[in-house]
Coordinates of C-alpha atoms and ligand atoms in Angstrom, one line a residue:
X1115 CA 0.0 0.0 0.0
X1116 CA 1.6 3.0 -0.8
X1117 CA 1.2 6.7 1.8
X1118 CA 1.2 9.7 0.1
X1119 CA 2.4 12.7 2.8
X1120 CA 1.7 16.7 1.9
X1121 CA 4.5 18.3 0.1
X1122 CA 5.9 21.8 1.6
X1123 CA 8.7 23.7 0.8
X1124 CA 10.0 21.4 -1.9
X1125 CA 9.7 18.0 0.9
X1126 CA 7.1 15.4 1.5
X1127 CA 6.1 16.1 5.3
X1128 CA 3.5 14.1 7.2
X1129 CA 0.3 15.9 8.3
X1130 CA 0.7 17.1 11.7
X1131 CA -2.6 14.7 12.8
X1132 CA -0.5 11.9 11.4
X1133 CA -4.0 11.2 10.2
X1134 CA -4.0 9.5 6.5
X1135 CA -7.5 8.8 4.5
X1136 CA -8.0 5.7 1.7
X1137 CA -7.9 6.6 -1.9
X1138 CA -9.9 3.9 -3.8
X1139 CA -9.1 2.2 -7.4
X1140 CA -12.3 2.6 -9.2
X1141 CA -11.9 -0.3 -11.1
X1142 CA -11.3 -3.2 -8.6
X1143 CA -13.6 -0.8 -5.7
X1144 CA -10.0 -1.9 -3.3
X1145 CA -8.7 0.8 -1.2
X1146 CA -4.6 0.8 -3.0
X1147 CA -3.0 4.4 -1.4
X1148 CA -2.8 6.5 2.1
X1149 CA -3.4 9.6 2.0
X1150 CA -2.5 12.7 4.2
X1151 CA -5.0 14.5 5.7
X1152 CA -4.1 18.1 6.0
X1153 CA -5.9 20.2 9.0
X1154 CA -5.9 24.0 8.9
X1155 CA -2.4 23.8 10.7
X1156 CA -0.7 22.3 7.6
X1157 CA -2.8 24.7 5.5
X1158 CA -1.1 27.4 7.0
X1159 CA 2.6 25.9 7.4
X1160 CA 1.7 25.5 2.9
X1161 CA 0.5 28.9 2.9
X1162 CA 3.4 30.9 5.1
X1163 CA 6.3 28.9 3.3
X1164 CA 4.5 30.3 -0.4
X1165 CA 4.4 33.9 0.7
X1166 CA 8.0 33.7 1.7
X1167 CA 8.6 32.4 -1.7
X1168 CA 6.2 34.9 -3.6
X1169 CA 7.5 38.2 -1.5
X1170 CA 11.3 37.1 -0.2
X1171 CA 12.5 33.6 -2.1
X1172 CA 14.4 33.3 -4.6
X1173 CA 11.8 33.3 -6.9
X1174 CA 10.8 37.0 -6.0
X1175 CA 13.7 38.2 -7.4
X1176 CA 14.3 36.3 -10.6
X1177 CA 13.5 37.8 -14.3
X1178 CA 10.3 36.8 -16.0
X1179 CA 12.6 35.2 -19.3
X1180 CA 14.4 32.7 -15.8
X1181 CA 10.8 31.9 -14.5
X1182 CA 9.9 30.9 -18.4
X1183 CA 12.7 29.0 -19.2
X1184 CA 12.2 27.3 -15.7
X1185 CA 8.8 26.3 -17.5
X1186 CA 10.2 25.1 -20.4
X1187 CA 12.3 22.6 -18.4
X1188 CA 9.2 21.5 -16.6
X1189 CA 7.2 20.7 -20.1
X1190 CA 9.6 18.8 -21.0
X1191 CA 10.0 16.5 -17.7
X1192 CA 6.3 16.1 -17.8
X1193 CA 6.7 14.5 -21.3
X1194 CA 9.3 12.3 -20.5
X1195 CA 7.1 10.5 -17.2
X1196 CA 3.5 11.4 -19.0
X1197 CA 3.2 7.6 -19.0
X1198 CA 3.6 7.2 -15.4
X1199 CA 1.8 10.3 -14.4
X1200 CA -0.9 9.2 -16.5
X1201 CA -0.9 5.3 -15.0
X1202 CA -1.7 6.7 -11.7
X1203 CA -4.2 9.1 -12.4
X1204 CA -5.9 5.8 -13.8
X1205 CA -5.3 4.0 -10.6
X1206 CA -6.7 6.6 -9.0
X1207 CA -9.7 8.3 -11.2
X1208 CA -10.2 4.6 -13.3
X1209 CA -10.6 7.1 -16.8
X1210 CA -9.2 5.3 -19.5
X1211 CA -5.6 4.8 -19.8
X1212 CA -5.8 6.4 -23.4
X1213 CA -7.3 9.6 -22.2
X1214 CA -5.4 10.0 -19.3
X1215 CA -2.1 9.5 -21.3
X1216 CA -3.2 11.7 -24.3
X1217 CA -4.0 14.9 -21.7
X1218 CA 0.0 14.0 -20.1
X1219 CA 1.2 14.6 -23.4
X1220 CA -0.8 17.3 -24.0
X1221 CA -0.2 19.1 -20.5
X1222 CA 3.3 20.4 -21.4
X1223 CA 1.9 22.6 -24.0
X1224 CA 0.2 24.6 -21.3
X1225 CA 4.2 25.3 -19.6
X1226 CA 5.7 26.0 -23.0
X1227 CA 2.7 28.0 -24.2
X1228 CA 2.8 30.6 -20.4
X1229 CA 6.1 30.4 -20.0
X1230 CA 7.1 32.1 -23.6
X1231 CA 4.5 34.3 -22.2
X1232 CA 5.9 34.9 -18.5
X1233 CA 8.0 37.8 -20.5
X1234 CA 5.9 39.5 -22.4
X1235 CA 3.7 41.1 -19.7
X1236 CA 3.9 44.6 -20.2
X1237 CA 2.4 47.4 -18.8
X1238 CA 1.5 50.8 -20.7
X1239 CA 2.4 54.1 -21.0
X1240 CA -0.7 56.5 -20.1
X1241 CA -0.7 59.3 -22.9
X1242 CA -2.2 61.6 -19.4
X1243 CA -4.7 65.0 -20.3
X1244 CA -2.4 66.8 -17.6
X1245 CA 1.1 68.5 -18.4
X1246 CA 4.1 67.9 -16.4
X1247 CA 3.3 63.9 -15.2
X1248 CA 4.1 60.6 -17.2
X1249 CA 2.4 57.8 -16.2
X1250 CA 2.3 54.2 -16.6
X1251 CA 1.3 50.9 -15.9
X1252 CA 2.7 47.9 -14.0
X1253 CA 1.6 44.3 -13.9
X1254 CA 2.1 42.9 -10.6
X1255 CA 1.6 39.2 -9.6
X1256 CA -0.9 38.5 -7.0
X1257 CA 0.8 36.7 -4.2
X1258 CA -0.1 33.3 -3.4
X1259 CA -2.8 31.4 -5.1
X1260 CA -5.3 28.6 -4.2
X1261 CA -5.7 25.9 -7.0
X1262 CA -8.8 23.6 -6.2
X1263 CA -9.4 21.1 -8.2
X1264 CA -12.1 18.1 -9.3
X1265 CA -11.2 14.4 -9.7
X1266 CA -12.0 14.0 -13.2
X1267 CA -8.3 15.7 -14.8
X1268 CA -6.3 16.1 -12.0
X1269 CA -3.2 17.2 -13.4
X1270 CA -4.4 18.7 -16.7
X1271 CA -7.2 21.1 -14.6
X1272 CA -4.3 21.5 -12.4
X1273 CA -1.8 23.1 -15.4
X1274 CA -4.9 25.3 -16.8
X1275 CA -4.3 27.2 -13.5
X1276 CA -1.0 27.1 -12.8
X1277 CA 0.9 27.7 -15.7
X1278 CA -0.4 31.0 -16.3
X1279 CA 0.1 31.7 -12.0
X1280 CA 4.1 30.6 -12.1
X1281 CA 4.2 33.0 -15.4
X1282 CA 2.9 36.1 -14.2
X1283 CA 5.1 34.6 -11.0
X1284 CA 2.1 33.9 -8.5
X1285 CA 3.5 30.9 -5.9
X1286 CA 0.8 28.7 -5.5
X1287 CA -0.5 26.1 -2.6
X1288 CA -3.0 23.1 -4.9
X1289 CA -5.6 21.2 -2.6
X1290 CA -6.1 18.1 -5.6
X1291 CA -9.5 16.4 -4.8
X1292 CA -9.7 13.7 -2.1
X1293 CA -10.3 11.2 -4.5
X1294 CA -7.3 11.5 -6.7
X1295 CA -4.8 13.2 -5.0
X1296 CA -1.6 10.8 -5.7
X1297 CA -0.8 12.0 -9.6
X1298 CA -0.4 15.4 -7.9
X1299 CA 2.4 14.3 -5.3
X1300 CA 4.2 12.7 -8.1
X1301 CA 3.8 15.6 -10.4
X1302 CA 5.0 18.1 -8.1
X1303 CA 7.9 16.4 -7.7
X1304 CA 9.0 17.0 -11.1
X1305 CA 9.2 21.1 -10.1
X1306 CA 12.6 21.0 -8.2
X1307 CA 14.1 18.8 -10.8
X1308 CA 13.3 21.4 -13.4
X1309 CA 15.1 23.8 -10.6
X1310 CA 12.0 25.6 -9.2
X1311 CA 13.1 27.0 -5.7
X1312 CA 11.4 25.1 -2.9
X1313 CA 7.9 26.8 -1.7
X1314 CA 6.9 27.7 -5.3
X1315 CA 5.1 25.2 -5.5
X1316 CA 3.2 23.2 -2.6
X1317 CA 0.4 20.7 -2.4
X1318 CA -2.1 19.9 1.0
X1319 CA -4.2 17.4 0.7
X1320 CA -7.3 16.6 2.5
X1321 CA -11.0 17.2 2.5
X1322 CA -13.0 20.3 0.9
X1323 CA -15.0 21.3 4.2
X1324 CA -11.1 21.0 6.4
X1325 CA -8.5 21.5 3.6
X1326 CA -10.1 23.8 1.3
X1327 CA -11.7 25.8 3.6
X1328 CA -9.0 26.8 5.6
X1329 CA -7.2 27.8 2.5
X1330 CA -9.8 29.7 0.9
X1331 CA -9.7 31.8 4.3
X1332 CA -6.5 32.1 4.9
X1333 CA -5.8 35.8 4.9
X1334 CA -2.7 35.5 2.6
X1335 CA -4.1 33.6 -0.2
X1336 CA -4.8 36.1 -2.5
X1337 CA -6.6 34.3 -5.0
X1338 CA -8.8 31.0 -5.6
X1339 CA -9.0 29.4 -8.5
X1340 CA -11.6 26.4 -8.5
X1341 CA -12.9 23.9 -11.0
X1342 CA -15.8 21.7 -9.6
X1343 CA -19.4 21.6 -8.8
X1344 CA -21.2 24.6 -8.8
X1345 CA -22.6 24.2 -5.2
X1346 CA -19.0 24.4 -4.0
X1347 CA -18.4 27.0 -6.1
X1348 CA -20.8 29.2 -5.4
X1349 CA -20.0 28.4 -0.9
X1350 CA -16.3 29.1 -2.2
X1351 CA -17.4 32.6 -4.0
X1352 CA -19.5 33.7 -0.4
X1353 CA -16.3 32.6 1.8
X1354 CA -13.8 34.4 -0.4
X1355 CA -16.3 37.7 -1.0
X1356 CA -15.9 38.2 3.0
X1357 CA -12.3 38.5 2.1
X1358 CA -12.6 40.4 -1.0
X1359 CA -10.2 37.5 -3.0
X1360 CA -9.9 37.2 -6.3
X1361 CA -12.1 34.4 -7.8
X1362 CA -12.1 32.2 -10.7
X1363 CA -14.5 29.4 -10.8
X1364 CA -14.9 26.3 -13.4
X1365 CA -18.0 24.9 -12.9
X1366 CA -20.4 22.2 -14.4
X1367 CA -23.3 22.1 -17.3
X1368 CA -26.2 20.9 -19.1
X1369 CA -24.7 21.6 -22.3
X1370 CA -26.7 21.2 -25.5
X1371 CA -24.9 19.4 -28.4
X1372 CA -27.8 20.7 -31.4
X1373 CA -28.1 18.2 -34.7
X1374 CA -30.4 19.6 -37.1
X1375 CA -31.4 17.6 -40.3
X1376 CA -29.3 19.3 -42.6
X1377 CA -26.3 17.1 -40.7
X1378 CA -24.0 15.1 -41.9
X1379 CA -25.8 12.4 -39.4
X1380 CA -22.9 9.5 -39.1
X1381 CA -20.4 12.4 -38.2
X1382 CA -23.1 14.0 -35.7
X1383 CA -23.7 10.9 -33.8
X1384 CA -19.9 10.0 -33.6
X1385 CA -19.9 13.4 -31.7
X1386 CA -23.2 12.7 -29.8
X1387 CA -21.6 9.5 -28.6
X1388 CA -18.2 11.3 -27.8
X1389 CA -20.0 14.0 -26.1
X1390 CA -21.7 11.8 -23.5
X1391 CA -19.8 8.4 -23.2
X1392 CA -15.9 10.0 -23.6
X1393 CA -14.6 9.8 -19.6
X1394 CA -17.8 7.6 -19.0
X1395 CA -19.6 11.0 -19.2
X1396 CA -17.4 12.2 -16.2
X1397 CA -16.3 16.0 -17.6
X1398 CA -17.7 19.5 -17.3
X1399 CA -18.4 19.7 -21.0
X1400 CA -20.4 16.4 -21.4
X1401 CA -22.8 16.7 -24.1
X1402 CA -25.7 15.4 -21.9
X1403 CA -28.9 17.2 -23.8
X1404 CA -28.9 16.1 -27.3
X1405 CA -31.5 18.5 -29.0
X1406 CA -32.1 16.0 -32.2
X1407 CA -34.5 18.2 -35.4
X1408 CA -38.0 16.2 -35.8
X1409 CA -37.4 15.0 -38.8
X1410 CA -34.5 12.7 -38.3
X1411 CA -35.1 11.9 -34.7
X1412 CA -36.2 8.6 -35.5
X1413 CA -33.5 7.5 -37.8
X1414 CA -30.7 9.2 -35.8
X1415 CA -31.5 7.5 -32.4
X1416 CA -31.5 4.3 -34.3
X1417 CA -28.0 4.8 -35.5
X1418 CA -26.9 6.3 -31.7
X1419 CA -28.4 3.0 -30.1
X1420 CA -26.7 1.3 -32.6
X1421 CA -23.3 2.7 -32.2
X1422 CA -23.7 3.0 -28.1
X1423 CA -24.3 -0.7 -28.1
X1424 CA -20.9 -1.7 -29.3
X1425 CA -18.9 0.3 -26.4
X1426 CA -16.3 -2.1 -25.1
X1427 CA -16.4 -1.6 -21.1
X1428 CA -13.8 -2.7 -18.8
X1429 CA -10.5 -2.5 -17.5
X1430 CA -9.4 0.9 -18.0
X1431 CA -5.8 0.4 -18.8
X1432 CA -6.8 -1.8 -21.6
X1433 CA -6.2 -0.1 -25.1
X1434 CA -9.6 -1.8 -26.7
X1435 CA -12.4 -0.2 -23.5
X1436 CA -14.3 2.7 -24.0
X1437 CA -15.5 3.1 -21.4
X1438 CA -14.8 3.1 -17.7
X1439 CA -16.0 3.0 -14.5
X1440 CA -17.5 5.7 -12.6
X1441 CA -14.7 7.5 -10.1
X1442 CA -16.1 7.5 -7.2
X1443 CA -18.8 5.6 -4.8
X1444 CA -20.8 8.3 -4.2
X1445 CA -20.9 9.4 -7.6
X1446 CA -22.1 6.0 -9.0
X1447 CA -25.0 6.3 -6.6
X1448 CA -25.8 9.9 -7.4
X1449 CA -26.3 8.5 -11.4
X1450 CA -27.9 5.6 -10.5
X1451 CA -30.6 8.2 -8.7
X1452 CA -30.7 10.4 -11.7
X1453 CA -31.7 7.2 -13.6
X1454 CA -34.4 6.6 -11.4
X1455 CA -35.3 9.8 -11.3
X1456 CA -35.7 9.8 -15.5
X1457 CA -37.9 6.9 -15.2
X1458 CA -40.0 8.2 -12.6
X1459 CA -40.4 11.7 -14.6
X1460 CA -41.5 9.4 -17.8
X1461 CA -38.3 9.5 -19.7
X1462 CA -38.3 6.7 -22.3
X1463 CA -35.5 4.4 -21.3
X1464 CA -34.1 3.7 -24.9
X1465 CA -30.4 1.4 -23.2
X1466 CA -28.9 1.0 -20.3
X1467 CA -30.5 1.7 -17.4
X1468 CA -28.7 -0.2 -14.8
X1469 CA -25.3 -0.7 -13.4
X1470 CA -23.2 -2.7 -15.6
X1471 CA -22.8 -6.5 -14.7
X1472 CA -20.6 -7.6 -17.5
X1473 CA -17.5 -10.1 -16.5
X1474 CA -14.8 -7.4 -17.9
X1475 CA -16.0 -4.7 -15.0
X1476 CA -15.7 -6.8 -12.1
X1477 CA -15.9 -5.3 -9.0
X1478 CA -15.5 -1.9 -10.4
X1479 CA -17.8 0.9 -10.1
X1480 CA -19.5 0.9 -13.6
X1481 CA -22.9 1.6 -14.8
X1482 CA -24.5 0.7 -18.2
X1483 CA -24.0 3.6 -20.8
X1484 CA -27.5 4.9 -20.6
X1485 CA -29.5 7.0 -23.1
X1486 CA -33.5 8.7 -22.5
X1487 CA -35.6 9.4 -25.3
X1488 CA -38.8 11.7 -25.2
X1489 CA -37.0 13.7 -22.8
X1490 CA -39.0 17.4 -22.3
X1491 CA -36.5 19.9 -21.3
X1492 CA -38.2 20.8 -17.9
X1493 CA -37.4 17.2 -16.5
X1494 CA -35.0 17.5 -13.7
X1495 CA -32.8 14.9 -15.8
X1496 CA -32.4 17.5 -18.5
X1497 CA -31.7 20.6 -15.9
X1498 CA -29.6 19.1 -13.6
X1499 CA -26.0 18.1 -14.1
X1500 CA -25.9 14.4 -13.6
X1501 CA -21.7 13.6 -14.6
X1502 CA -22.1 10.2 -16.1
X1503 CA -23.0 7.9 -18.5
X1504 CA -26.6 9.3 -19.0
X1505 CA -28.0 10.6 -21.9
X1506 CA -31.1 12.7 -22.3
X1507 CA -32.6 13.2 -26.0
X1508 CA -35.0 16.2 -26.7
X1509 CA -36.8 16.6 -30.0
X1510 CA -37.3 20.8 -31.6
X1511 CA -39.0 21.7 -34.7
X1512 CA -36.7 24.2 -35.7
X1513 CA -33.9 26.4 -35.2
X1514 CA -35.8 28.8 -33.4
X1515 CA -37.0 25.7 -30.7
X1516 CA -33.7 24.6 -30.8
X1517 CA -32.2 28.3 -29.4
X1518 CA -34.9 28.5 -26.8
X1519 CA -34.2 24.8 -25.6
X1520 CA -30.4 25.6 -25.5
X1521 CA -30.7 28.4 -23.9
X1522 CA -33.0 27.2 -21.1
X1523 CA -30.8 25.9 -18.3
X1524 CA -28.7 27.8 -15.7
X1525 CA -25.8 26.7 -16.8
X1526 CA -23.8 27.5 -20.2
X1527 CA -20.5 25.9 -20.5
X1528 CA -20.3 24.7 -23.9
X1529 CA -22.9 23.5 -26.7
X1530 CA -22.5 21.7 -30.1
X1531 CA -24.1 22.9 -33.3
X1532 CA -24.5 20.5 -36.3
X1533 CA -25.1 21.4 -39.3
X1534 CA -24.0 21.9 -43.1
X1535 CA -25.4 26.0 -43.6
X1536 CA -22.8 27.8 -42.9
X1537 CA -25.2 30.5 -42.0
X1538 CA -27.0 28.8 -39.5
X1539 CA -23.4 27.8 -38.0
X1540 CA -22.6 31.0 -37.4
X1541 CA -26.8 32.1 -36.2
X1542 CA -26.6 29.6 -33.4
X1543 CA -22.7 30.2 -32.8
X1544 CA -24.5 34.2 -31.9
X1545 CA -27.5 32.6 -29.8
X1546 CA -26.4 29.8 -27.9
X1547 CA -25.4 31.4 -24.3
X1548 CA -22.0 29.4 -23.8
X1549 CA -18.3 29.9 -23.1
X1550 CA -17.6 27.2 -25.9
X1551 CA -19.7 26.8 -29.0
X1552 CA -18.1 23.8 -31.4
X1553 CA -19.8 23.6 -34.7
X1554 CA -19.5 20.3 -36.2
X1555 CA -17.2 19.2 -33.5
X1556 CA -17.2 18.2 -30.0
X1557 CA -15.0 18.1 -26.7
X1558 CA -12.3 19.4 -27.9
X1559 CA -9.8 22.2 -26.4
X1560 CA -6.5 23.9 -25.9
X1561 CA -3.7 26.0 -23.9
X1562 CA -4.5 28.7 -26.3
X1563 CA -8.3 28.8 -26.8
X1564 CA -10.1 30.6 -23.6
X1565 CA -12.1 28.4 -22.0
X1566 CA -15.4 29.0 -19.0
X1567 CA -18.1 29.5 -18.1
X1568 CA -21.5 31.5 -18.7
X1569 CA -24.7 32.1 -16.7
X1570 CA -24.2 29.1 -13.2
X1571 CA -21.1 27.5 -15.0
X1572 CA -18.8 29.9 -13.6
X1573 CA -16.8 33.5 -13.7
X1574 CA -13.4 34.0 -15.7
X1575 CA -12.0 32.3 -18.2
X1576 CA -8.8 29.9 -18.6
X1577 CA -6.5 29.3 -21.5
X1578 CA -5.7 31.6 -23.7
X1579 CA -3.5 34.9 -23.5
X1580 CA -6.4 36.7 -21.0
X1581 CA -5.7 34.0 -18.4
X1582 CA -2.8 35.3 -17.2
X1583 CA -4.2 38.7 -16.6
X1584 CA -6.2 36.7 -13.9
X1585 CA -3.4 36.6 -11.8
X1586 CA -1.8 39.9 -12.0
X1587 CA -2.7 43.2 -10.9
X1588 CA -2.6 46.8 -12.3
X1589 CA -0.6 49.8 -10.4
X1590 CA -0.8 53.2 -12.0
X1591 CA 2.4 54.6 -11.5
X1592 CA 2.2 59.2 -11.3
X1593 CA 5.7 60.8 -12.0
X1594 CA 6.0 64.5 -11.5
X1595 CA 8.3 65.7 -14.1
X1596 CA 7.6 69.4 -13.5
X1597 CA 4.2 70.1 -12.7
X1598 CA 4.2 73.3 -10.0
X1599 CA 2.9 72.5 -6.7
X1600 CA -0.8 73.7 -6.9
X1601 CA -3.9 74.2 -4.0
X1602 CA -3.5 71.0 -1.7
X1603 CA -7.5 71.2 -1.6
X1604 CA -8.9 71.0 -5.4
X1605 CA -8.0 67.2 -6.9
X1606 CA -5.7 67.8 -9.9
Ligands
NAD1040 P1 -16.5 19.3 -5.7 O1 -17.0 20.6 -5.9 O2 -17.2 18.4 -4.7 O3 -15.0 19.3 -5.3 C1 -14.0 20.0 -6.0 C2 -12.9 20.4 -5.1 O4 -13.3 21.3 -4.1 C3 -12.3 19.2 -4.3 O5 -10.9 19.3 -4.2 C4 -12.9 19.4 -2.9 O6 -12.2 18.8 -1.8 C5 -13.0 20.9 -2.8 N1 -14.0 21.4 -1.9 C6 -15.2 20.9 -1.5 N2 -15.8 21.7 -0.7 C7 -15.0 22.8 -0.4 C8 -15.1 23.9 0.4 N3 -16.2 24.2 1.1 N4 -14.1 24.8 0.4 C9 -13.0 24.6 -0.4 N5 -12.8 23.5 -1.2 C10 -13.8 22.6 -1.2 O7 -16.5 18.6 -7.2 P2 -16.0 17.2 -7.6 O8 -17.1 16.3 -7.1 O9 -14.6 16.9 -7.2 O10 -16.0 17.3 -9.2 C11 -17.1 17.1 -10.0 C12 -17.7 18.4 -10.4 O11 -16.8 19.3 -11.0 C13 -18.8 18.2 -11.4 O12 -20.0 18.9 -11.0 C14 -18.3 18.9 -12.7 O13 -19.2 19.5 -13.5 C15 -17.3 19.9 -12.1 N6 -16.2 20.1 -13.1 C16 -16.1 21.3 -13.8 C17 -15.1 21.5 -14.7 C18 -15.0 22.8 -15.4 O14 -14.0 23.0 -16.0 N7 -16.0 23.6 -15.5 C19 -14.1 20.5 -14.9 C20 -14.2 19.4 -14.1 C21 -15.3 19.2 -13.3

C-alpha cells in the first residue's frame, strides 16, 4: 500500500494529525494508497512557506525570461514520465488509460505555451490629459494562489491554472480532490528537478470542508481558482467575498450538443456518442442534452443506439475499452438516482438503465451507458448536471426551438451545433449562451483557446493569452516631471 504525505517547501512532510484517508481504485472498488490529511495547521505551514517564496525567495527576485525558461524545463520533464503520471491518475480516477495519457502529453503545451508568455507582460504608458506627469502601468503578480481542483483531470485542470500563475510569477499552494490526490504528489515532484526554488510550489491534501476551507480563508491567499461543482463554487465565492479574494470558478453544465437535419448524421452521432460516453460521461463539458431536429429523430437515435451498443467496457488500462467506470462511490449512486429519477419523470428508457454487470467490470464501479428518449427539457434529468453515463434526447421543430431549448438551463459551459449552412453555424454560434460553442465538432480544447463558463457554469475564463491577466494586478504609476505645486484642496 503506498502513503502519500503533503508536500511543503519542496519535501514530503506528514500531516501534523498523522491522520491518513484511503484513496480507492475505481476499477477493482480496493482501497490501493494512504493519504494525508491536511488540518488547517498544515494549511497554513503550505500557505506561510508560499508567501516567503512569492514576496522574499528566490523566486521574487528572478527575471520573467528565468521563471519561463524554468517552465520550459518542466514541459519537458512532464513529457518524459507522461506515462507514469498518466498510469496513476488511472489507478486513482479509473478514466481510461488512453485519455489519461493523451492529456500527459498534452499538458506540457500549457508550460511552453505561459512560459514564452511569462515575458511579455507589459504594462503601458498612459498618454495623461495633464502636463508635467508621465504615467504608466505595471503588472504585478498576486501573491499566493489557491488551486482547487475536481477528480475528473487532476493534473491537466491543475496546469490550466498554474501555468499562467508561475508565469505572471504567483507561488501557489493546490488542494487536488480527495479522491485522486496521488498523480499530484508525483507531479510536483518534477518542479525541483526542473530547478523551481522550494515553496513555489506546494500541495495539501485533504477534504474540501477541512482543507479547502482553511485555504480559501487564509488571509494570505490572495486568489482561488476552483474547477468543480457549482454548489461548491458558489460556498467558495461567499467565503472568499468576505475576504474580497480574487475568484475564478470552473463549474459544471447541461450543455446542449444541437443536430439539425441538414447534418452530416454519421459524423453527428460519432460526436453525440463522444460527447456523452468519452470519460464515462465524467467531464464539465459532457454533451448530456442532445437537441435531435423532428425530422430525423427517428432515424438518428437508431443509428446512436446502434453505435452505443458496441462500447467495449472494462479494465481501463486496456487499449480496446471505451468506457470506464464511474470514479467514485458516491458518484455512482448519485447517477444511479438520476436514472431513477428519468424513469420516474416518464423519460423513455431507450439502453442501459442499470449498473453494468458484465464479467470485464468486475468489482469496479460501472454503470450501463444509458440513453432517455422523449426527454421534455423541464425534467429534472435534462436541468440538472448528472456527470455520467446518461444521456437525455430532446426533440425541436426548428432552429428557433432549438435556441430557446439551448438556452433554457442555468448553466452555459459549452454547446455543439450541427449542421452543413454555414449560415446557421454561425446564427446559433451568436444565440447559444455558452463559453464554448463547437460547430461540427465536440470536446475538444486547448492552452491557447479561452475556456469558462457563462450564466451558473462559472466566472473567468482559462487558457488563452487573458488568463494570465487573472493573476496579476494593475498599479498606476504618477511621475512629477515638472508640474508646479498647486492648491492642496482641489483634486488635480
Ligand atoms: P466538488 O465541488 O465536490 O470538489 C471539488 C474540489 O473542491 C475538491 O478538491 C474538494 O475537496 C474541494 N472542496 C469541496 N468543498 C469545499 C469547500 N467548502 N471549500 C473549499 N474546497 C472545497 O467537485 P467534484 O465532485 O470533485 O468534481 C465534479 C464536479 O466538478 C462536477 O460537478 C463537474 O461539473 C465539475 N467540473 C467542472 C469542470 C470545469 O472546467 N468547469 C471541470 C471538471 C469538473
Amino acid at each position: 500500500m503506498k502513503t502519500y504525505d503533503l508536500f511543503i517547501n519542496g519535501q514530503s512532510v506528514p500531516p501534523q494529525t498523522k491522520k491518513y484517508f484511503d484513496s480507492f481504485n475505481p476499477f477493482t472498488g480496493q482501497v490501493w494508497a494512504k493519504i494525508a490529511q491536511a488540518t488547517a495547521q498544515d494549511v497554513d505551514d503550505a500557505v506561510q512557506v508560499a508567501h516567503h517564496a512569492f514576496s522574499e525567495g528566490p523566486w521574487s527576485t528572478m527575471t520573467a525570461t528565468q521563471r519561463g525558461l524554468l517552465m520550459h524545463k518542466l514541459g519537458d520533464l512532464i513529457a518524459r514520465d507522461a506515462k507514469e503520471l498518466a498510469t496513476i491518475e488511472v489507478q486513482d480516477n479509473g478514466k481510461l488509460f488512453a485519455e489519461m495519457f493523451g492529456q500527459l502529453n498534452y499538458v506540457p503545451q500549457w508550460f511552453y505555451y505561459y512560459g514564452g508568455l511569462a515575458d511579455k507582460i507589459e504594462g503601458n504608458v498612459i498618454p495623461l490629459d495633464k502636463k508635467g506627469f508621465f504615467s504608466f502601468t505595471r503588472k504585478e503578480p498576486l501573491g499566493v494562489v489557491a488551486v482547487i481542483t475536481p477528480w475528473n483531470s487532476p493534473i491537466m485542470l491543475t496546469a490550466w491554472k498554474i501555468a499562467p500563475a508561475l508565469a505572471a510569477g504567483c507561488t501557489v499552494v493546490i488542494k487536488p480532490s480527495e479522491f485522486t490526490s496521488a498523480s499530484i504528489l508525483h507531479f510536483v515532484k518534477l518542479f525541483e528537478e526542473a530547478g523551481f526554488p522550494p515553496g513555489v510550489v506546494n500541495v495539501i491534501t485533504g477534504f474540501g470542508n477541512e482543507a479547502g476551507t482553511a485555504l480559501v480563508e487564509h488571509p494570505l491567499t490572495k486568489k482561488i481558482t476552483f474547477t468543480g461543482s457549482d454548489s461548491t463554487g458558489k460556498i467558495i465565492n461567499q467565503q472568499a467575498a468576505k475576504f474580497l479574494k480574487h475568484v475564478s470558478l470552473e463549474l459544471g453544465g447541461k450543455s446542449p450538443n444541437i443536430i439539425f437535419a441538414d447534418a452530416n448524421l454519421d459524423d453527428a452521432v460519432n460526436g453525440a456518442v463522444s460527447g456523452i460516453f468519452a470519460a464515462t460521461g465524467q467531464t464539465c463539458i459532457a454533451g448530456s442534452r442532445l437537441l435531435v431536429q423532428d425530422s430525423i429523430y427517428d432515424e438518428l437515435v437508431q443509428k446512436l443506439v446502434t453505435l452505443s451498443k458496441t462500447a467495449k467496457m472494462g479494465d481501463p488500462m486496456s487499449s480496446d475499452t471505451q468506457i470506464g467506470p464511474v470514479t467514485t462511490r458516491p458518484q455512482y449512486e448519485k447517477i444511479l438516482s438520476y436514472i431513477d429519477i428519468a424513469k420516474n419523470e416518464g423519460a423513455k428508457l431507450l439502453m442501459g438503465g442499470e449498473v453494468a454487470t458484465r464479467p470485464e467490470c468486475g468489482n469496479g464501479w460501472f454503470i450501463e451507458p444509458t440513453i432517455f428518449g422523449d426527454v421534455n427539457n423541464k425534467m429534472r434529468i435534462a436541468q440538472e448536471e448528472v456527470f455520467g453515463p446518461v444521456l437525455s434526447i430532446i426533440r425541436f421543430k426548428d432552429e428557433a426551438e432549438a435556441i430557446q431549448i439551448a438556452n433554457d438551463s442555468r448553466f452555459g459551459l459549452g454547446a455543439g451545433v450541427w449542421t452543413s449552412d454555414i449560415g446557421r453555424a454561425f446564427r446559433m454560434s451568436e444565440k447559444i449562451k455558452s463559453g464554448t460553442v463547437w460547430v461540427n465538432t465536440y470536446r475538444a480544447v486547448s492552452f491557447m483557446a479561452p475556456f469558462g463558463g457563462f450564466k451558473e457554469s462559472g466566472l473567468g475564463r482559462e487558457n488563452g493569452i487573458e488568463a494570465i491577466q487573472s493573476y496579476l494586478e494593475t498599479k498606476c504609476v504618477w511621475i512629477n516631471t515638472g508640474a508646479a505645486s498647486a492648491n492642496p484642496f482641489t483634486m488635480r
